Amino acid sequence: MDQVIEKSAMRKIYVRLLPFAILSYFLAYVDRINVSFAALTMRGDLNMSATAYGFALGTFYWAYFIFEVPSNVAMEKVGARLWIARIMITWGLLAGATAFVTGPTSFGVLRFLLGAAEAGFFPGIVLYFTYWFPSYHHARIVSGFLIGLPIAVAAGAPLSTGLLELEGLLGLRGWQIMFLAEGIPTFVIGIVTLFVLTDKPEQAKFLTQDEKAWLRARLDAERTAKESVRTFTLWQSLIDPKVLLLSLNYLGIVTASLGMLFFIPQIIKSIGVTSNMTVGWLTMVPYICGGIGLVAWGFVSDRMNERRWNLLVACIVSTAGLVMAGMTMGTWWALVGMSIAAVGFYGSKGPFWAMPPMFLTGTAAAAAIAWINSIGNLGGFFGPWYVGVMKDATGSFSGGLYGLALLGLISAFVCAFFLHIPTARALPAARSRVVESAGN
């Protein structure tokens, strides 16, 4: 009987939450990475060097670092519906306002404000999923949610470069039209969020009473099992060695990923592609590969009920891809290398984000997930800035990619030797309590 109820409840929750989460993250990432396509013309219009461009991009992630934990703790207090709507509305407005920057300084300021507005969105959604899904669904639901990321790059690439071609419309530059056109949908969906999201399963009108009771029992049992091992306060979660090691691993992954991401259009153009539209289409290739890796790796990780070694292999694959891209820079093999790296980057996300809820609950989980993400996202400053510096210094993107590969290797090292977080299988007493409680 419980299996029938579980299957029915999970199907309804996936259908209700996942499409909306994917759409929201798609819009978030389009608004975050469209600057990589705007740079094809905006840098020249605003007289920005690669170093200045990379530095201004990175201010977004410093705001993320500062405001991420307070944002997630606030969501835990006021509820996901209001808080996520607030995030989307403010970032939609600021994303559109980027159309009116006049130079590196104003561009950096707008990017900082955009980061402050968006801070808490990704960890907030990850935390929100823990309110609705048992732990053995976590890698799949996070991977399913994050499919919006490679879709955003793959679909956003021709969309953004197509908007660049509207140069002169209404007296605006192409990149100005792009920022305005891509900021408005985020604002609209932010309004819709108020009518779509439900804070907790107990409030869900789309679940039956039996489904609500089963889900509450399962989630309460898992929470009890984790808290029987250790209960963390908010501040303890921020300095716990496992949380700090996860943060270090994620810092390496994100620095390498975003260092590559924001320069992919310029790397492709350096191969000899002259049309911005063609650059957009070719940029889709690594992220289609990344999307496949994301979904497949999340499915495999959940089926194996294993996180650490899946994460390790993903880090190694990303490192190998970056090395290949650096060695073959200026040829089409560089695109193959970046595609392999993208498979590793996105394949890592499902198993990685399934790890914090393995030992954290409540406000401690909210703070720690945000803390890990905020530290990791500092890589969004250092990665693009470093690649820009190396490009200006050497005239090639190869040196930048080699440095990013080293960071991927460090993440693999941390995973291999330090990220031992026991699963339910390693805690038989706790596991028996989960099963017994869920069956009552």
Short mmCIF file of C-alpha atoms in Angstrom, two decimals:
data_model
loop_
_atom_site.label_atom_id
_atom_site.label_comp_id
_atom_site.label_asym_id
_atom_site.label_seq_id
_atom_site.Cartn_x
_atom_site.Cartn_y
_atom_site.Cartn_z
CA MET A 1 0.00 0.00 0.00
CA ASP A 2 2.80 2.42 0.93
CA GLN A 3 4.50 1.79 -2.43
CA VAL A 4 1.32 2.77 -4.30
CA ILE A 5 0.98 5.96 -2.23
CA GLU A 6 4.67 6.77 -2.65
CA LYS A 7 4.55 6.35 -6.43
CA SER A 8 1.44 8.52 -6.71
CA ALA A 9 2.79 11.25 -4.41
CA MET A 10 6.22 11.43 -6.05
CA ARG A 11 4.73 11.59 -9.55
CA LYS A 12 2.48 14.51 -8.56
CA ILE A 13 5.33 16.39 -6.85
CA TYR A 14 7.75 15.92 -9.76
CA VAL A 15 5.11 17.14 -12.24
CA ARG A 16 4.16 20.09 -10.05
CA LEU A 17 7.60 21.36 -9.03
CA LEU A 18 10.20 20.24 -11.57
CA PRO A 19 9.00 22.02 -14.77
CA PHE A 20 8.61 25.32 -12.91
CA ALA A 21 12.02 24.94 -11.25
CA ILE A 22 13.67 24.19 -14.62
CA LEU A 23 12.03 27.23 -16.24
CA SER A 24 13.08 29.48 -13.35
CA TYR A 25 16.69 28.29 -13.47
CA PHE A 26 16.73 28.57 -17.24
CA LEU A 27 15.80 32.26 -16.95
CA ALA A 28 18.26 32.77 -14.08
CA TYR A 29 21.13 31.39 -16.07
CA VAL A 30 20.23 33.18 -19.29
CA ASP A 31 20.33 36.45 -17.34
CA ARG A 32 23.62 35.43 -15.75
CA ILE A 33 25.58 34.26 -18.81
CA ASN A 34 24.17 36.42 -21.60
CA VAL A 35 27.07 38.79 -20.87
CA SER A 36 29.39 36.21 -22.45
CA PHE A 37 27.61 36.82 -25.77
CA ALA A 38 27.17 40.55 -25.20
CA ALA A 39 30.97 40.73 -24.88
CA LEU A 40 31.30 39.93 -28.59
CA THR A 41 30.28 43.55 -29.29
CA MET A 42 29.87 45.25 -25.90
CA ARG A 43 33.57 45.14 -25.03
CA GLY A 44 34.38 47.15 -28.12
CA ASP A 45 31.49 49.58 -27.61
CA LEU A 46 32.51 50.26 -24.00
CA ASN A 47 36.28 50.00 -24.59
CA MET A 48 36.80 47.16 -22.07
CA SER A 49 39.90 44.95 -22.00
CA ALA A 50 39.56 41.21 -21.34
CA THR A 51 40.91 41.79 -17.81
CA ALA A 52 38.42 44.58 -17.05
CA TYR A 53 35.60 42.48 -18.48
CA GLY A 54 36.55 39.43 -16.38
CA PHE A 55 36.88 41.56 -13.23
CA ALA A 56 33.48 43.23 -13.73
CA LEU A 57 31.86 39.85 -14.34
CA GLY A 58 33.25 38.63 -11.05
CA THR A 59 31.62 41.32 -8.91
CA PHE A 60 28.39 39.36 -9.35
CA TYR A 61 29.90 36.50 -7.35
CA TRP A 62 31.22 38.68 -4.54
CA ALA A 63 27.64 39.82 -3.95
CA TYR A 64 26.61 36.18 -4.04
CA PHE A 65 29.22 35.41 -1.38
CA ILE A 66 28.04 38.22 0.91
CA PHE A 67 24.27 37.71 0.65
CA GLU A 68 23.81 33.97 0.01
CA VAL A 69 23.61 32.71 3.61
CA PRO A 70 21.33 35.54 4.89
CA SER A 71 19.07 34.97 1.88
CA ASN A 72 18.68 31.23 2.50
CA VAL A 73 18.10 31.68 6.23
CA ALA A 74 15.45 34.30 5.38
CA MET A 75 13.74 31.82 3.05
CA GLU A 76 13.65 29.24 5.84
CA LYS A 77 11.85 31.84 7.99
CA VAL A 78 9.40 33.50 5.55
CA GLY A 79 8.76 30.63 3.14
CA ALA A 80 9.91 29.72 -0.36
CA ARG A 81 6.94 31.17 -2.23
CA LEU A 82 7.44 34.79 -1.16
CA TRP A 83 11.23 34.69 -1.09
CA ILE A 84 11.82 33.08 -4.47
CA ALA A 85 9.29 35.45 -6.03
CA ARG A 86 11.18 38.39 -4.49
CA ILE A 87 14.47 37.10 -5.88
CA MET A 88 13.13 36.67 -9.42
CA ILE A 89 11.37 40.03 -9.58
CA THR A 90 14.41 42.01 -8.42
CA TRP A 91 16.92 40.17 -10.60
CA GLY A 92 14.65 40.52 -13.66
CA LEU A 93 14.59 44.29 -13.18
CA LEU A 94 18.35 44.53 -12.69
CA ALA A 95 19.13 42.19 -15.61
CA GLY A 96 17.18 44.52 -17.89
CA ALA A 97 18.90 47.57 -16.39
CA THR A 98 22.27 46.19 -17.57
CA ALA A 99 21.30 47.53 -20.99
CA PHE A 100 22.10 51.04 -19.76
CA VAL A 101 25.67 50.57 -18.47
CA THR A 102 28.19 53.03 -19.92
CA GLY A 103 31.58 51.52 -19.02
CA PRO A 104 33.49 49.04 -16.84
CA THR A 105 32.54 50.77 -13.57
CA SER A 106 28.78 50.91 -14.12
CA PHE A 107 28.89 47.39 -15.58
CA GLY A 108 30.65 46.09 -12.46
CA VAL A 109 28.18 47.88 -10.16
CA LEU A 110 25.16 46.42 -11.99
CA ARG A 111 26.69 42.96 -11.91
CA PHE A 112 27.22 43.30 -8.13
CA LEU A 113 23.59 44.36 -7.62
CA LEU A 114 22.38 41.51 -9.83
CA GLY A 115 24.36 39.07 -7.68
CA ALA A 116 22.83 40.52 -4.51
CA ALA A 117 19.34 40.19 -5.98
CA GLU A 118 19.84 36.60 -7.16
CA ALA A 119 21.72 35.42 -4.04
CA GLY A 120 19.90 32.52 -2.44
CA PHE A 121 18.00 31.36 -5.52
CA PHE A 122 19.94 28.17 -6.28
CA PRO A 123 20.55 27.03 -2.67
CA GLY A 124 17.00 28.08 -1.88
CA ILE A 125 15.62 25.71 -4.50
CA VAL A 126 17.95 22.91 -3.32
CA LEU A 127 16.72 23.47 0.25
CA TYR A 128 13.11 23.64 -0.97
CA PHE A 129 13.47 20.19 -2.54
CA THR A 130 14.46 18.73 0.85
CA TYR A 131 10.98 19.74 2.09
CA TRP A 132 9.35 17.58 -0.59
CA PHE A 133 11.67 14.71 -1.57
CA PRO A 134 13.14 11.79 0.43
CA SER A 135 16.94 11.54 0.26
CA TYR A 136 16.98 8.78 -2.36
CA HIS A 137 15.43 11.21 -4.84
CA HIS A 138 17.88 14.06 -4.22
CA ALA A 139 20.45 13.50 -6.99
CA ARG A 140 17.73 13.01 -9.60
CA ILE A 141 15.65 16.03 -8.59
CA VAL A 142 18.72 18.30 -8.37
CA SER A 143 19.98 17.02 -11.73
CA GLY A 144 16.54 17.48 -13.23
CA PHE A 145 16.36 21.03 -11.88
CA LEU A 146 19.86 21.85 -13.08
CA ILE A 147 19.08 20.71 -16.62
CA GLY A 148 17.88 24.29 -16.96
CA LEU A 149 21.54 25.36 -16.85
CA PRO A 150 22.90 23.64 -20.00
CA ILE A 151 19.54 24.27 -21.71
CA ALA A 152 19.95 27.96 -20.87
CA VAL A 153 23.38 28.03 -22.51
CA ALA A 154 22.39 25.81 -25.44
CA ALA A 155 19.14 27.62 -26.23
CA GLY A 156 20.32 30.98 -24.93
CA ALA A 157 23.34 30.98 -27.24
CA PRO A 158 21.48 31.35 -30.56
CA LEU A 159 18.80 33.44 -28.85
CA SER A 160 21.32 35.91 -27.44
CA THR A 161 23.42 36.13 -30.60
CA GLY A 162 20.22 36.49 -32.64
CA LEU A 163 19.22 39.47 -30.50
CA LEU A 164 22.69 40.93 -31.06
CA GLU A 165 21.84 41.02 -34.77
CA LEU A 166 19.04 43.54 -34.05
CA GLU A 167 21.68 46.28 -33.84
CA GLY A 168 20.09 49.69 -34.36
CA LEU A 169 16.51 48.71 -33.51
CA LEU A 170 14.89 51.59 -31.57
CA GLY A 171 18.29 53.29 -31.68
CA LEU A 172 19.81 50.68 -29.36
CA ARG A 173 22.90 48.51 -29.62
CA GLY A 174 22.32 44.80 -30.13
CA TRP A 175 23.58 43.94 -26.63
CA GLN A 176 21.21 46.51 -25.10
CA ILE A 177 18.24 44.88 -26.86
CA MET A 178 19.44 41.48 -25.63
CA PHE A 179 19.58 42.53 -21.95
CA LEU A 180 16.13 44.12 -22.09
CA ALA A 181 14.48 41.24 -23.96
CA GLU A 182 15.91 38.61 -21.63
CA GLY A 183 15.22 40.45 -18.36
CA ILE A 184 11.46 40.92 -18.86
CA PRO A 185 10.47 37.19 -18.78
CA THR A 186 12.24 36.71 -15.44
CA PHE A 187 10.25 39.56 -13.91
CA VAL A 188 6.98 38.07 -15.23
CA ILE A 189 7.74 34.56 -13.93
CA GLY A 190 8.61 36.11 -10.56
CA ILE A 191 5.03 37.36 -10.34
CA VAL A 192 3.70 33.94 -11.41
CA THR A 193 5.75 32.28 -8.64
CA LEU A 194 3.41 33.78 -6.05
CA PHE A 195 0.57 31.70 -7.48
CA VAL A 196 2.42 28.45 -8.29
CA LEU A 197 4.70 27.51 -5.38
CA THR A 198 3.47 25.92 -2.15
CA ASP A 199 5.70 26.27 0.90
CA LYS A 200 5.27 22.84 2.53
CA PRO A 201 3.63 19.47 1.67
CA GLU A 202 1.00 19.97 4.40
CA GLN A 203 -0.36 22.93 2.38
CA ALA A 204 -0.43 21.08 -0.96
CA LYS A 205 -3.94 20.85 -2.39
CA PHE A 206 -2.69 18.55 -5.15
CA LEU A 207 -1.83 15.75 -2.66
CA THR A 208 -4.35 13.49 -0.91
CA GLN A 209 -4.36 13.17 2.87
CA ASP A 210 -2.79 9.70 2.62
CA GLU A 211 -0.02 11.06 0.39
CA LYS A 212 0.66 13.92 2.77
CA ALA A 213 0.78 11.54 5.74
CA TRP A 214 3.16 9.15 3.97
CA LEU A 215 5.51 11.95 2.89
CA ARG A 216 5.51 13.59 6.32
CA ALA A 217 6.32 10.25 7.99
CA ARG A 218 9.15 9.53 5.55
CA LEU A 219 10.73 12.99 5.85
CA ASP A 220 10.37 13.03 9.65
CA ALA A 221 11.99 9.59 9.86
CA GLU A 222 14.96 10.70 7.76
CA ARG A 223 15.34 13.85 9.82
CA THR A 224 15.30 11.81 13.04
CA ALA A 225 17.92 9.43 11.67
CA LYS A 226 20.28 12.28 10.77
CA GLU A 227 19.75 14.13 14.04
CA SER A 228 20.39 10.92 16.01
CA VAL A 229 23.96 11.08 14.70
CA ARG A 230 24.41 14.79 15.36
CA THR A 231 22.31 17.95 15.47
CA PHE A 232 24.00 21.08 14.12
CA THR A 233 23.29 24.66 15.07
CA LEU A 234 23.46 27.27 12.31
CA TRP A 235 26.95 28.40 13.31
CA GLN A 236 28.26 24.86 13.82
CA SER A 237 27.18 23.96 10.29
CA LEU A 238 29.25 26.81 8.83
CA ILE A 239 32.52 25.62 10.38
CA ASP A 240 31.98 21.86 10.24
CA PRO A 241 34.96 20.20 8.47
CA LYS A 242 32.70 18.31 6.05
CA VAL A 243 30.97 21.54 5.02
CA LEU A 244 34.32 23.32 4.53
CA LEU A 245 35.68 20.42 2.46
CA LEU A 246 32.56 20.41 0.32
CA SER A 247 33.03 24.16 -0.13
CA LEU A 248 36.65 23.68 -1.22
CA ASN A 249 35.67 20.97 -3.70
CA TYR A 250 32.90 23.16 -5.09
CA LEU A 251 35.17 26.20 -5.33
CA GLY A 252 37.46 24.26 -7.66
CA ILE A 253 34.58 22.97 -9.79
CA VAL A 254 32.87 26.35 -10.13
CA THR A 255 36.07 28.31 -10.80
CA ALA A 256 36.98 25.92 -13.61
CA SER A 257 33.43 25.75 -14.99
CA LEU A 258 32.71 29.48 -15.06
CA GLY A 259 36.23 30.37 -16.14
CA MET A 260 35.53 28.31 -19.26
CA LEU A 261 31.87 29.26 -19.64
CA PHE A 262 32.23 33.02 -19.95
CA PHE A 263 34.92 32.75 -22.60
CA ILE A 264 33.52 29.92 -24.75
CA PRO A 265 32.07 32.29 -27.39
CA GLN A 266 35.40 34.14 -27.66
CA ILE A 267 37.34 30.84 -27.76
CA ILE A 268 35.12 29.58 -30.58
CA LYS A 269 35.56 32.84 -32.44
CA SER A 270 39.34 32.49 -32.10
CA ILE A 271 39.14 29.23 -34.08
CA GLY A 272 38.21 31.31 -37.11
CA VAL A 273 34.41 31.54 -36.88
CA THR A 274 33.41 35.01 -38.08
CA SER A 275 29.61 35.05 -37.69
CA ASN A 276 28.24 35.82 -34.20
CA MET A 277 25.19 33.68 -35.02
CA THR A 278 27.41 30.70 -35.88
CA VAL A 279 29.28 31.24 -32.62
CA GLY A 280 25.94 31.00 -30.83
CA TRP A 281 25.03 27.71 -32.49
CA LEU A 282 28.44 26.17 -31.81
CA THR A 283 28.30 27.24 -28.15
CA MET A 284 25.34 24.88 -27.81
CA VAL A 285 27.55 21.82 -28.37
CA PRO A 286 29.41 21.66 -25.01
CA TYR A 287 26.22 22.31 -23.07
CA ILE A 288 24.14 19.73 -24.88
CA CYS A 289 26.86 17.29 -23.85
CA GLY A 290 26.80 18.75 -20.33
CA GLY A 291 23.01 18.32 -20.11
CA ILE A 292 23.29 14.66 -21.04
CA GLY A 293 26.02 14.15 -18.44
CA LEU A 294 23.96 15.98 -15.81
CA VAL A 295 20.86 13.79 -16.15
CA ALA A 296 22.73 10.51 -16.67
CA TRP A 297 25.08 11.05 -13.71
CA GLY A 298 22.23 11.99 -11.36
CA PHE A 299 20.30 8.87 -12.34
CA VAL A 300 23.33 6.61 -11.88
CA SER A 301 24.23 8.20 -8.53
CA ASP A 302 20.72 7.63 -7.15
CA ARG A 303 20.53 4.08 -8.49
CA MET A 304 23.89 3.29 -6.88
CA ASN A 305 22.97 5.33 -3.76
CA GLU A 306 26.56 6.58 -3.95
CA ARG A 307 27.84 10.16 -4.11
CA ARG A 308 31.58 10.45 -3.43
CA TRP A 309 33.06 8.29 -6.20
CA ASN A 310 30.57 9.57 -8.76
CA LEU A 311 31.74 13.07 -7.88
CA LEU A 312 35.40 12.05 -8.13
CA VAL A 313 35.02 10.63 -11.64
CA ALA A 314 33.19 13.77 -12.77
CA CYS A 315 36.03 15.98 -11.49
CA ILE A 316 38.60 13.86 -13.36
CA VAL A 317 36.60 14.02 -16.61
CA SER A 318 36.34 17.82 -16.40
CA THR A 319 40.08 18.12 -15.76
CA ALA A 320 40.92 15.94 -18.77
CA GLY A 321 38.62 17.96 -21.02
CA LEU A 322 40.21 21.27 -20.02
CA VAL A 323 43.72 19.92 -20.65
CA MET A 324 42.66 18.69 -24.08
CA ALA A 325 41.08 22.06 -24.93
CA GLY A 326 44.23 23.92 -23.84
CA MET A 327 46.51 21.64 -25.85
CA THR A 328 44.43 21.97 -29.03
CA MET A 329 43.58 25.68 -28.76
CA GLY A 330 42.97 27.24 -32.18
CA THR A 331 41.59 24.00 -33.65
CA TRP A 332 38.20 22.33 -33.61
CA TRP A 333 39.55 19.78 -31.12
CA ALA A 334 39.37 22.55 -28.51
CA LEU A 335 35.57 22.44 -28.88
CA VAL A 336 35.69 18.67 -28.28
CA GLY A 337 37.79 19.21 -25.15
CA MET A 338 35.39 21.83 -23.80
CA SER A 339 32.47 19.45 -24.47
CA ILE A 340 34.19 16.71 -22.43
CA ALA A 341 34.87 19.22 -19.64
CA ALA A 342 31.20 20.26 -19.65
CA VAL A 343 30.13 16.61 -19.19
CA GLY A 344 32.30 16.46 -16.07
CA PHE A 345 31.23 19.84 -14.69
CA TYR A 346 27.52 19.15 -14.94
CA GLY A 347 27.79 15.46 -14.14
CA SER A 348 29.26 16.45 -10.76
CA LYS A 349 26.25 18.49 -9.66
CA GLY A 350 23.73 15.74 -8.89
CA PRO A 351 25.97 13.69 -6.58
CA PHE A 352 27.52 16.83 -5.07
CA TRP A 353 24.28 18.52 -4.01
CA ALA A 354 22.90 15.24 -2.66
CA MET A 355 25.72 15.23 -0.07
CA PRO A 356 24.86 18.15 2.31
CA PRO A 357 21.34 16.82 3.14
CA MET A 358 22.98 13.49 4.11
CA PHE A 359 23.98 14.97 7.48
CA LEU A 360 22.27 18.38 7.84
CA THR A 361 18.68 19.38 8.62
CA GLY A 362 16.57 22.49 9.20
CA THR A 363 18.17 25.91 9.55
CA ALA A 364 21.63 24.32 9.66
CA ALA A 365 20.98 22.79 6.23
CA ALA A 366 19.69 26.13 4.91
CA ALA A 367 22.80 27.96 6.09
CA ALA A 368 25.31 25.29 5.06
CA ILE A 369 23.91 24.78 1.56
CA ALA A 370 24.03 28.55 1.02
CA TRP A 371 27.53 28.76 2.55
CA ILE A 372 28.88 26.03 0.27
CA ASN A 373 27.32 27.69 -2.76
CA SER A 374 28.53 31.17 -1.80
CA ILE A 375 32.14 30.04 -1.29
CA GLY A 376 32.04 27.99 -4.47
CA ASN A 377 30.62 30.84 -6.47
CA LEU A 378 33.60 33.02 -5.62
CA GLY A 379 35.03 30.95 -8.45
CA GLY A 380 32.78 33.00 -10.69
CA PHE A 381 35.04 35.95 -9.87
CA PHE A 382 38.42 34.25 -9.95
CA GLY A 383 37.81 32.01 -12.98
CA PRO A 384 36.84 34.64 -15.60
CA TRP A 385 39.29 37.18 -14.17
CA TYR A 386 42.18 34.70 -14.33
CA VAL A 387 41.36 33.60 -17.89
CA GLY A 388 41.09 37.25 -18.95
CA VAL A 389 44.47 38.08 -17.38
CA MET A 390 46.14 35.11 -19.10
CA LYS A 391 44.58 36.04 -22.44
CA ASP A 392 45.85 39.63 -22.21
CA ALA A 393 49.30 38.46 -21.04
CA THR A 394 49.89 35.64 -23.53
CA GLY A 395 47.48 36.31 -26.39
CA SER A 396 46.01 32.81 -25.98
CA PHE A 397 43.32 31.13 -23.89
CA SER A 398 45.47 27.99 -23.38
CA GLY A 399 47.26 29.16 -20.23
CA GLY A 400 43.94 30.04 -18.62
CA LEU A 401 42.48 26.61 -19.36
CA TYR A 402 45.53 24.83 -17.92
CA GLY A 403 45.13 26.77 -14.68
CA LEU A 404 41.45 25.84 -14.56
CA ALA A 405 42.37 22.18 -15.13
CA LEU A 406 44.65 22.32 -12.08
CA LEU A 407 41.70 23.47 -9.97
CA GLY A 408 39.63 20.57 -11.27
CA LEU A 409 42.42 18.23 -10.22
CA ILE A 410 42.50 19.77 -6.73
CA SER A 411 38.72 19.17 -6.44
CA ALA A 412 39.28 15.53 -7.41
CA PHE A 413 42.03 15.24 -4.76
CA VAL A 414 39.75 16.65 -2.03
CA CYS A 415 37.00 14.24 -3.04
CA ALA A 416 39.28 11.19 -3.18
CA PHE A 417 40.96 11.68 0.19
CA PHE A 418 38.66 13.73 2.42
CA LEU A 419 34.97 13.67 1.42
CA HIS A 420 33.87 10.62 3.39
CA ILE A 421 30.26 11.28 4.41
CA PRO A 422 28.48 8.09 5.61
CA THR A 423 25.28 7.17 3.81
CA ALA A 424 22.23 5.53 5.34
CA ARG A 425 23.76 2.16 4.47
CA ALA A 426 26.70 2.98 6.76
CA LEU A 427 24.33 3.76 9.63
CA PRO A 428 22.27 0.58 10.05
CA ALA A 429 20.63 1.62 13.33
CA ALA A 430 19.52 4.93 11.93
CA ARG A 431 18.37 3.26 8.74
CA SER A 432 16.21 0.77 10.65
CA ARG A 433 14.55 3.67 12.50
CA VAL A 434 13.78 5.34 9.15
CA VAL A 435 12.16 2.17 7.77
CA GLU A 436 10.24 1.47 10.98
CA SER A 437 8.94 5.04 11.27
CA ALA A 438 7.98 5.22 7.59
CA GLY A 439 6.00 2.01 7.92
CA ASN A 440 3.93 3.27 10.84
#
